[in-house]
Amino acid sequence: MGERKTFELEQGWEYMQKGITKLKGILDGSLEQFNSEEYMMLYTTIYNMCTQKPPNDYSQQLYDKYREAFQVLPSIREKHNEFMLRELVKRWANHKIMVRWLSRFFHYLDRYFIARRSLPPLNEVGLTCFRDLVYQKVNSKAKDAVLDVIGKERDGEQIDRALLKNVLDIFVEIGMSQMDLYEDDFEAHMLQGTGAYYSAEECLKRERERVSHYLHSSSETKLVEKVQHELLVVHVNQLLEKEHSGVHSLLRDDKLDDLSRMFRLYHKVTRGLEPVSNVFKQHITAEGTALVQQAEDAASSQAANGGVQEQVLIRKIIELHDKYMTYVTDCFQNHTLFHKAMKEAFEIFCNKTVAGSSSAEQLATFCDTILRKGGSDKLNDEAIEETLEKVVKLLAYISDKDLFAEFYRKKLARRLLFDRSANDEHERSILSKLKQQCGGQFTSKMEGMVTDLQLAKEYQSSFDEYLGNNPSTRPGIDLQVSVLTTGYWPSYKSSDINLPAEMARGVEVFKEFYDNKNKHRKLTWIYSLGSCHINAKFDQKPIELIVTTYQACLLMLFNTSDKLSYPEIMTQSNLSNDDLPRLLHSLSCGKYKILSKEPNTKTVTQNDSFEFNHKFNDRMRRIKVPLPLVDERKKVVEDVYKDRRYAIDAAIVRIMKSRKVLGYQQLVMECVEQLSRMFKPDIKAIKKRIEDLISQEYLEREKENPNMFRYLA
């Protein structure tokens, strides 16, 4: 078999160029076609030139020359506008056909040489050639031509939409599955142009320019008013409710610049801001209600963490308030309509309950968390002050401010009495803020409590000095007493518990000291708030127990008795069935079983008996025996509602005293107005209080008109 003829590069490429020229002619409309023999010869030529032995293997040279086959730019450069677009679409279609044919002729190169060298395939090279030779040079002109055509359509002209679709497909296809070229080279410019086209500010600017160019200056006001009316009033709903550019979407996407622009435009239109502020209110209400629902759901699914969820809710509401207050000041220039919208929105969701807890209670609990030792995250003084400032602002939206005051007072009392307050300055600071917001009457009792405790410390110092000067009077125990003013503090249950002799002696000594200093004052001892440190001697080691006064009284009964039944404990302590089971449960069934109980169950009944647990031991030498807190929510609410009756009575009498004669509707309206600063009075409650005051002869109905009331001096 003879040796195969060697093809030189120039000879082989000359033959390939004839085939490429014929292919271009066919694409330009020539009727001549390739026959199968010509096709095979072109393929074989490439095959032979790629399979010759070196140095006659021309694979790399043919790969480089493949690019030279594409020359399509001059015919596009010669045309403009839509004609250029049509030529571009035609050349792109021809180019893709040419890439397919050449890929067949050069198939052997693609399959072996390119695959082994990991080079870009011929199809990709063909598209890259069009991008480099054509697209890079004409895309700007093409983009301008497309935008021009879009502008014509916006102005009402008929256009060839299929042409635009084909042109824009080139922007996508040239990117080879990436949208970068389409987005950067066309879409960004199109959106910018769209914004300018539809921008009301731009329209007004253009009309003013028109006046300056060729209209009389007197036309400016009328022209601007007409444009504003057409753009902003006639289409107000479409503009404000558009899916991607309406107020809701601008608020959702935090588009502050666009919101500012919308405010500036509608500020110029009579009552134009009302629909904007309404949408603002709806948006805030929806966001706030969603936060409340999230907290409700979380509290329901994790009942044990309900309190935590409420605290998270308050923090989120504070963040929401900060965010939209920035909108009001920065975007809406502190306009009263938007302040009003924000106030009304917050009043809606700030008065909802979460897991049975009212917003007033949640806010009071949040304050307690911030102000008590170890209650909050480690915030610095400045952060605490800032948070307290924001809490007081939130209080403005809560209708039951009297309920907040009572819950806050209860928690403040626990902080002060049990030395749980983290910082006296913060306590005084929030009271100062509350006083500024709600008036002196709102905080007078709380301020009295803080002052009281300071005076109590001075009394304690005097008592210690008294004991030092009179050694014979010492009771044998360390005694600390806080003397408080009844009117300032929440009401607490006082019980005539039988104190152990040691404690009773201490009480007598203090009473004697106090009576010497205050002749006409009476002390009422609230043992339920006391705490004791007692030394318990167990078999293993002595342990100091920190307990409440009631717990201490029960434990000390076992100094003289080994075993006591429930009735015996009840008789000796003089405690009621309301308190005793809870106390005995804490000592015998809780974490620390100081007492042993028979039978050994987890509940306390009147048939149980108890004895001191000598075998008890703990790794600590001092332990605090917890006493579960009684849920005071119901009592606080009852106390507040009782106080409300007095407040309604006082308001009715005050109004009638100044008016003398007044109709029912007017009296109710004025009463609601006076009381709404502290709570939202129930109309039925007002009606009932009017009837009671009539029966007490503060008021009387007029005989001729039962709806008219007269004040009786």
XYZ file of N, CA, C and O in Angstrom, residues 247 251 273-286 320-321 324-325 327-328 332 334-349 397:
160
model
N -46.913 52.304 47.093
C -46.413 52.627 48.429
C -46.072 51.354 49.214
O -45.045 51.283 49.885
N -42.407 50.626 50.754
C -42.207 50.425 52.197
C -41.595 49.059 52.474
O -40.681 48.921 53.279
N -51.827 63.735 50.223
C -51.072 62.867 51.135
C -51.957 61.892 51.907
O -51.456 60.924 52.488
N -53.270 62.146 51.918
C -54.165 61.275 52.704
C -54.098 59.817 52.261
O -53.938 58.926 53.103
N -54.245 59.523 50.947
C -54.148 58.105 50.543
C -52.777 57.502 50.830
O -52.671 56.328 51.167
N -51.700 58.310 50.741
C -50.350 57.807 51.027
C -50.240 57.442 52.504
O -49.734 56.372 52.874
N -50.748 58.322 53.378
C -50.671 58.055 54.826
C -51.555 56.871 55.213
O -51.230 56.122 56.139
N -52.672 56.686 54.499
C -53.539 55.530 54.777
C -52.817 54.218 54.481
O -52.899 53.260 55.254
N -52.100 54.188 53.350
C -51.344 52.982 53.001
C -50.214 52.770 54.022
O -49.926 51.637 54.416
N -49.586 53.861 54.450
C -48.524 53.805 55.470
C -49.063 53.169 56.756
O -48.440 52.271 57.332
N -50.244 53.605 57.163
C -50.883 53.062 58.367
C -51.185 51.571 58.192
O -50.898 50.753 59.080
N -51.759 51.202 57.034
C -52.093 49.791 56.772
C -50.843 48.918 56.819
O -50.853 47.812 57.369
N -49.758 49.432 56.235
C -48.513 48.650 56.166
C -47.948 48.403 57.568
O -47.577 47.275 57.899
N -47.899 49.454 58.397
C -47.362 49.304 59.761
C -48.256 48.366 60.572
O -47.766 47.498 61.304
N -49.574 48.535 60.421
C -50.519 47.677 61.154
C -50.294 46.212 60.806
O -50.261 45.342 61.691
N -50.127 45.936 59.516
C -49.923 44.548 59.065
C -48.629 43.979 59.643
O -48.602 42.840 60.130
N -39.415 48.147 65.321
C -40.379 48.577 64.299
C -40.668 50.078 64.446
O -40.736 50.808 63.455
N -40.812 50.517 65.689
C -41.096 51.932 65.959
C -39.923 52.805 65.505
O -40.126 53.850 64.868
N -39.914 53.032 61.529
C -40.917 53.870 60.874
C -40.902 55.311 61.370
O -41.369 56.204 60.670
N -40.331 55.539 62.552
C -40.141 56.929 62.974
C -39.093 57.598 62.086
O -39.196 58.782 61.752
N -38.699 56.850 58.944
C -39.441 57.134 57.706
C -40.204 58.454 57.839
O -40.203 59.284 56.931
N -40.872 58.615 58.998
C -41.685 59.821 59.210
C -40.804 61.070 59.177
O -41.169 62.084 58.580
N -40.984 61.668 55.162
C -42.258 62.400 55.179
C -42.159 63.725 55.933
O -43.172 64.313 56.305
N -41.654 64.844 58.821
C -42.373 65.041 60.088
C -43.801 65.547 59.908
O -44.350 66.217 60.794
N -44.403 65.230 58.783
C -45.765 65.698 58.511
C -46.738 65.089 59.521
O -46.675 63.900 59.845
N -47.673 65.905 60.009
C -48.603 65.451 61.062
C -49.444 64.256 60.614
O -49.780 63.393 61.432
N -49.806 64.193 59.333
C -50.613 63.074 58.836
C -49.924 61.734 59.073
O -50.568 60.737 59.416
N -48.601 61.700 58.894
C -47.859 60.451 59.029
C -47.588 60.118 60.502
O -47.549 58.952 60.876
N -47.440 61.160 61.335
C -47.357 60.919 62.782
C -48.670 60.307 63.267
O -48.673 59.358 64.061
N -49.782 60.849 62.764
C -51.111 60.358 63.149
C -51.296 58.917 62.667
O -51.785 58.058 63.406
N -50.888 58.650 61.412
C -51.024 57.298 60.853
C -50.231 56.293 61.674
O -50.707 55.194 61.982
N -49.019 56.685 62.055
C -48.162 55.789 62.838
C -48.761 55.543 64.221
O -48.777 54.403 64.719
N -49.272 56.593 64.851
C -49.884 56.477 66.183
C -51.078 55.520 66.128
O -51.200 54.603 66.953
N -51.939 55.707 65.132
C -53.148 54.867 65.031
C -52.778 53.414 64.750
O -53.425 52.496 65.267
N -51.739 53.204 63.925
C -51.310 51.834 63.602
C -50.778 51.135 64.849
O -51.168 49.999 65.152
N -49.914 51.814 65.602
C -49.326 51.202 66.796
C -50.385 50.957 67.876
O -50.306 49.981 68.621
N -51.382 51.841 67.949
C -52.448 51.653 68.941
C -53.235 50.372 68.670
O -53.748 49.743 69.587
N -53.307 49.971 67.395
C -54.068 48.764 67.047
C -53.385 47.517 67.595
O -53.986 46.729 68.320
N -52.093 47.318 67.253
C -51.468 46.049 67.654
C -50.762 46.117 69.012
O -50.435 45.084 69.580
N -48.998 54.468 73.331
C -49.952 53.773 72.455
C -50.850 52.806 73.228
O -51.800 52.268 72.669
